[in-house]
Amino acid sequence: PGGWGAAERDREEQSDRQVRDLLDETRLWRPANSAQWVAWGIVQAKVPGLDANNEPLRGHAAPAAEDDVGLDEFDYLSYAQDRALFFWGDVVQMGLVKAEELPESLRARVKIVEY
């Protein structure tokens, strides 16, 4: 009386297992996803002083970075860097790389998301 029956309990347990499985799968794929977004951010970035072929601009002084990126423009390089910090945090958590193996400057900035 008033409690869940065996069928409801079984469905709830099955649902919980599916959620755990999806979370595990998400954790496994997250480094690959971050790597893809790092590459995308680098490709999309406009680097001051370089043309589309990554050659120095001829006859022009390289503009200052703040002149090249407007307030309403997305900072692709910063985004790529943030995603890279998540990538390194994930591979450290997965045990693929030891934190001690990372350069000190990177180790201090790695972003680790606890699950």
PDB file of C-alpha atoms in Angstrom:
ATOM      1  CA  PRO A   1       0.000   0.000   0.000  1.00  0.00           C
ATOM      2  CA  GLY A   2       1.384   3.358  -1.088  1.00  0.00           C
ATOM      3  CA  GLY A   3       4.747   2.005  -2.254  1.00  0.00           C
ATOM      4  CA  TRP A   4       6.201   1.260  -5.612  1.00  0.00           C
ATOM      5  CA  GLY A   5       5.545  -2.126  -7.064  1.00  0.00           C
ATOM      6  CA  ALA A   6       8.297  -4.365  -8.379  1.00  0.00           C
ATOM      7  CA  ALA A   7       7.663  -3.284 -11.978  1.00  0.00           C
ATOM      8  CA  GLU A   8       8.014   0.430 -11.160  1.00  0.00           C
ATOM      9  CA  ARG A   9      11.159  -0.221  -9.134  1.00  0.00           C
ATOM     10  CA  ASP A  10      12.666  -2.222 -12.032  1.00  0.00           C
ATOM     11  CA  ARG A  11      11.884   0.567 -14.513  1.00  0.00           C
ATOM     12  CA  GLU A  12      13.460   3.145 -12.201  1.00  0.00           C
ATOM     13  CA  GLU A  13      16.605   1.028 -11.771  1.00  0.00           C
ATOM     14  CA  GLN A  14      16.839   0.502 -15.532  1.00  0.00           C
ATOM     15  CA  SER A  15      16.480   4.243 -16.097  1.00  0.00           C
ATOM     16  CA  ASP A  16      19.215   4.954 -13.523  1.00  0.00           C
ATOM     17  CA  ARG A  17      21.531   2.443 -15.255  1.00  0.00           C
ATOM     18  CA  GLN A  18      20.910   4.099 -18.618  1.00  0.00           C
ATOM     19  CA  VAL A  19      21.702   7.528 -17.181  1.00  0.00           C
ATOM     20  CA  ARG A  20      24.954   6.213 -15.644  1.00  0.00           C
ATOM     21  CA  ASP A  21      25.898   4.564 -18.953  1.00  0.00           C
ATOM     22  CA  LEU A  22      25.259   7.795 -20.861  1.00  0.00           C
ATOM     23  CA  LEU A  23      27.347   9.777 -18.369  1.00  0.00           C
ATOM     24  CA  ASP A  24      30.202   7.274 -18.712  1.00  0.00           C
ATOM     25  CA  GLU A  25      30.018   7.500 -22.501  1.00  0.00           C
ATOM     26  CA  THR A  26      29.967  11.303 -22.330  1.00  0.00           C
ATOM     27  CA  ARG A  27      33.101  11.298 -20.173  1.00  0.00           C
ATOM     28  CA  LEU A  28      34.878   9.050 -22.669  1.00  0.00           C
ATOM     29  CA  TRP A  29      34.032  11.272 -25.641  1.00  0.00           C
ATOM     30  CA  ARG A  30      34.590  14.650 -24.012  1.00  0.00           C
ATOM     31  CA  PRO A  31      38.355  14.876 -24.722  1.00  0.00           C
ATOM     32  CA  ALA A  32      37.737  14.179 -28.425  1.00  0.00           C
ATOM     33  CA  ASN A  33      34.981  16.780 -28.461  1.00  0.00           C
ATOM     34  CA  SER A  34      37.232  19.339 -26.778  1.00  0.00           C
ATOM     35  CA  ALA A  35      40.062  18.603 -29.233  1.00  0.00           C
ATOM     36  CA  GLN A  36      37.679  19.210 -32.137  1.00  0.00           C
ATOM     37  CA  TRP A  37      36.586  22.566 -30.692  1.00  0.00           C
ATOM     38  CA  VAL A  38      40.214  23.560 -30.046  1.00  0.00           C
ATOM     39  CA  ALA A  39      41.033  22.905 -33.699  1.00  0.00           C
ATOM     40  CA  TRP A  40      37.898  24.775 -34.817  1.00  0.00           C
ATOM     41  CA  GLY A  41      38.763  27.809 -32.690  1.00  0.00           C
ATOM     42  CA  ILE A  42      42.278  27.966 -34.087  1.00  0.00           C
ATOM     43  CA  VAL A  43      41.071  27.645 -37.685  1.00  0.00           C
ATOM     44  CA  GLN A  44      38.418  30.345 -37.192  1.00  0.00           C
ATOM     45  CA  ALA A  45      40.712  32.803 -35.412  1.00  0.00           C
ATOM     46  CA  LYS A  46      41.892  35.967 -37.069  1.00  0.00           C
ATOM     47  CA  VAL A  47      45.513  36.445 -36.094  1.00  0.00           C
ATOM     48  CA  PRO A  48      46.548  40.104 -36.342  1.00  0.00           C
ATOM     49  CA  GLY A  49      49.222  40.684 -38.962  1.00  0.00           C
ATOM     50  CA  LEU A  50      48.597  37.477 -40.927  1.00  0.00           C
ATOM     51  CA  ASP A  51      46.639  37.039 -44.108  1.00  0.00           C
ATOM     52  CA  ALA A  52      44.535  33.984 -44.970  1.00  0.00           C
ATOM     53  CA  ASN A  53      47.690  32.031 -45.949  1.00  0.00           C
ATOM     54  CA  ASN A  54      49.415  32.768 -42.626  1.00  0.00           C
ATOM     55  CA  GLU A  55      51.859  35.024 -44.449  1.00  0.00           C
ATOM     56  CA  PRO A  56      52.842  38.397 -42.980  1.00  0.00           C
ATOM     57  CA  LEU A  57      50.918  41.252 -44.550  1.00  0.00           C
ATOM     58  CA  ARG A  58      53.100  43.094 -47.066  1.00  0.00           C
ATOM     59  CA  GLY A  59      53.471  46.824 -46.871  1.00  0.00           C
ATOM     60  CA  HIS A  60      51.348  47.125 -43.745  1.00  0.00           C
ATOM     61  CA  ALA A  61      52.251  47.240 -40.115  1.00  0.00           C
ATOM     62  CA  ALA A  62      50.554  44.522 -38.113  1.00  0.00           C
ATOM     63  CA  PRO A  63      47.493  45.999 -36.381  1.00  0.00           C
ATOM     64  CA  ALA A  64      47.252  45.795 -32.634  1.00  0.00           C
ATOM     65  CA  ALA A  65      45.211  42.825 -31.422  1.00  0.00           C
ATOM     66  CA  GLU A  66      42.584  45.038 -29.855  1.00  0.00           C
ATOM     67  CA  ASP A  67      42.142  46.906 -33.158  1.00  0.00           C
ATOM     68  CA  ASP A  68      41.510  43.683 -35.057  1.00  0.00           C
ATOM     69  CA  VAL A  69      38.839  42.236 -32.756  1.00  0.00           C
ATOM     70  CA  GLY A  70      35.736  44.319 -32.190  1.00  0.00           C
ATOM     71  CA  LEU A  71      33.654  44.205 -29.042  1.00  0.00           C
ATOM     72  CA  ASP A  72      30.963  42.167 -30.776  1.00  0.00           C
ATOM     73  CA  GLU A  73      33.396  39.640 -32.310  1.00  0.00           C
ATOM     74  CA  PHE A  74      33.968  36.226 -30.803  1.00  0.00           C
ATOM     75  CA  ASP A  75      37.469  35.553 -29.436  1.00  0.00           C
ATOM     76  CA  TYR A  76      38.164  32.213 -31.095  1.00  0.00           C
ATOM     77  CA  LEU A  77      41.694  31.844 -29.728  1.00  0.00           C
ATOM     78  CA  SER A  78      40.577  32.360 -26.134  1.00  0.00           C
ATOM     79  CA  TYR A  79      37.783  29.858 -26.676  1.00  0.00           C
ATOM     80  CA  ALA A  80      40.252  27.344 -28.116  1.00  0.00           C
ATOM     81  CA  GLN A  81      42.557  27.874 -25.153  1.00  0.00           C
ATOM     82  CA  ASP A  82      39.740  27.323 -22.642  1.00  0.00           C
ATOM     83  CA  ARG A  83      38.685  24.112 -24.404  1.00  0.00           C
ATOM     84  CA  ALA A  84      42.318  22.953 -24.420  1.00  0.00           C
ATOM     85  CA  LEU A  85      42.444  23.404 -20.644  1.00  0.00           C
ATOM     86  CA  PHE A  86      39.344  21.191 -20.318  1.00  0.00           C
ATOM     87  CA  PHE A  87      40.975  18.659 -22.674  1.00  0.00           C
ATOM     88  CA  TRP A  88      44.069  18.425 -20.477  1.00  0.00           C
ATOM     89  CA  GLY A  89      41.925  18.144 -17.350  1.00  0.00           C
ATOM     90  CA  ASP A  90      39.970  15.277 -18.882  1.00  0.00           C
ATOM     91  CA  VAL A  91      43.019  13.315 -20.019  1.00  0.00           C
ATOM     92  CA  VAL A  92      44.587  13.757 -16.574  1.00  0.00           C
ATOM     93  CA  GLN A  93      41.391  12.500 -14.906  1.00  0.00           C
ATOM     94  CA  MET A  94      41.281   9.534 -17.281  1.00  0.00           C
ATOM     95  CA  GLY A  95      44.874   8.652 -16.391  1.00  0.00           C
ATOM     96  CA  LEU A  96      46.130   9.069 -19.964  1.00  0.00           C
ATOM     97  CA  VAL A  97      48.566  11.756 -18.816  1.00  0.00           C
ATOM     98  CA  LYS A  98      49.924  12.391 -15.339  1.00  0.00           C
ATOM     99  CA  ALA A  99      49.618  15.930 -14.026  1.00  0.00           C
ATOM    100  CA  GLU A 100      53.351  15.864 -13.213  1.00  0.00           C
ATOM    101  CA  GLU A 101      54.085  15.319 -16.912  1.00  0.00           C
ATOM    102  CA  LEU A 102      52.502  18.647 -17.859  1.00  0.00           C
ATOM    103  CA  PRO A 103      54.503  21.877 -17.862  1.00  0.00           C
ATOM    104  CA  GLU A 104      54.064  23.769 -14.594  1.00  0.00           C
ATOM    105  CA  SER A 105      52.437  26.735 -16.342  1.00  0.00           C
ATOM    106  CA  LEU A 106      49.828  24.428 -17.892  1.00  0.00           C
ATOM    107  CA  ARG A 107      49.330  22.363 -14.742  1.00  0.00           C
ATOM    108  CA  ALA A 108      48.353  25.494 -12.805  1.00  0.00           C
ATOM    109  CA  ARG A 109      45.603  26.342 -15.330  1.00  0.00           C
ATOM    110  CA  VAL A 110      44.152  22.918 -16.211  1.00  0.00           C
ATOM    111  CA  LYS A 111      40.365  22.796 -15.797  1.00  0.00           C
ATOM    112  CA  ILE A 112      39.084  19.676 -14.066  1.00  0.00           C
ATOM    113  CA  VAL A 113      35.370  18.938 -13.841  1.00  0.00           C
ATOM    114  CA  GLU A 114      34.521  16.526 -11.036  1.00  0.00           C
ATOM    115  CA  TYR A 115      31.680  14.113 -11.709  1.00  0.00           C
TER     116      TYR A 115
END
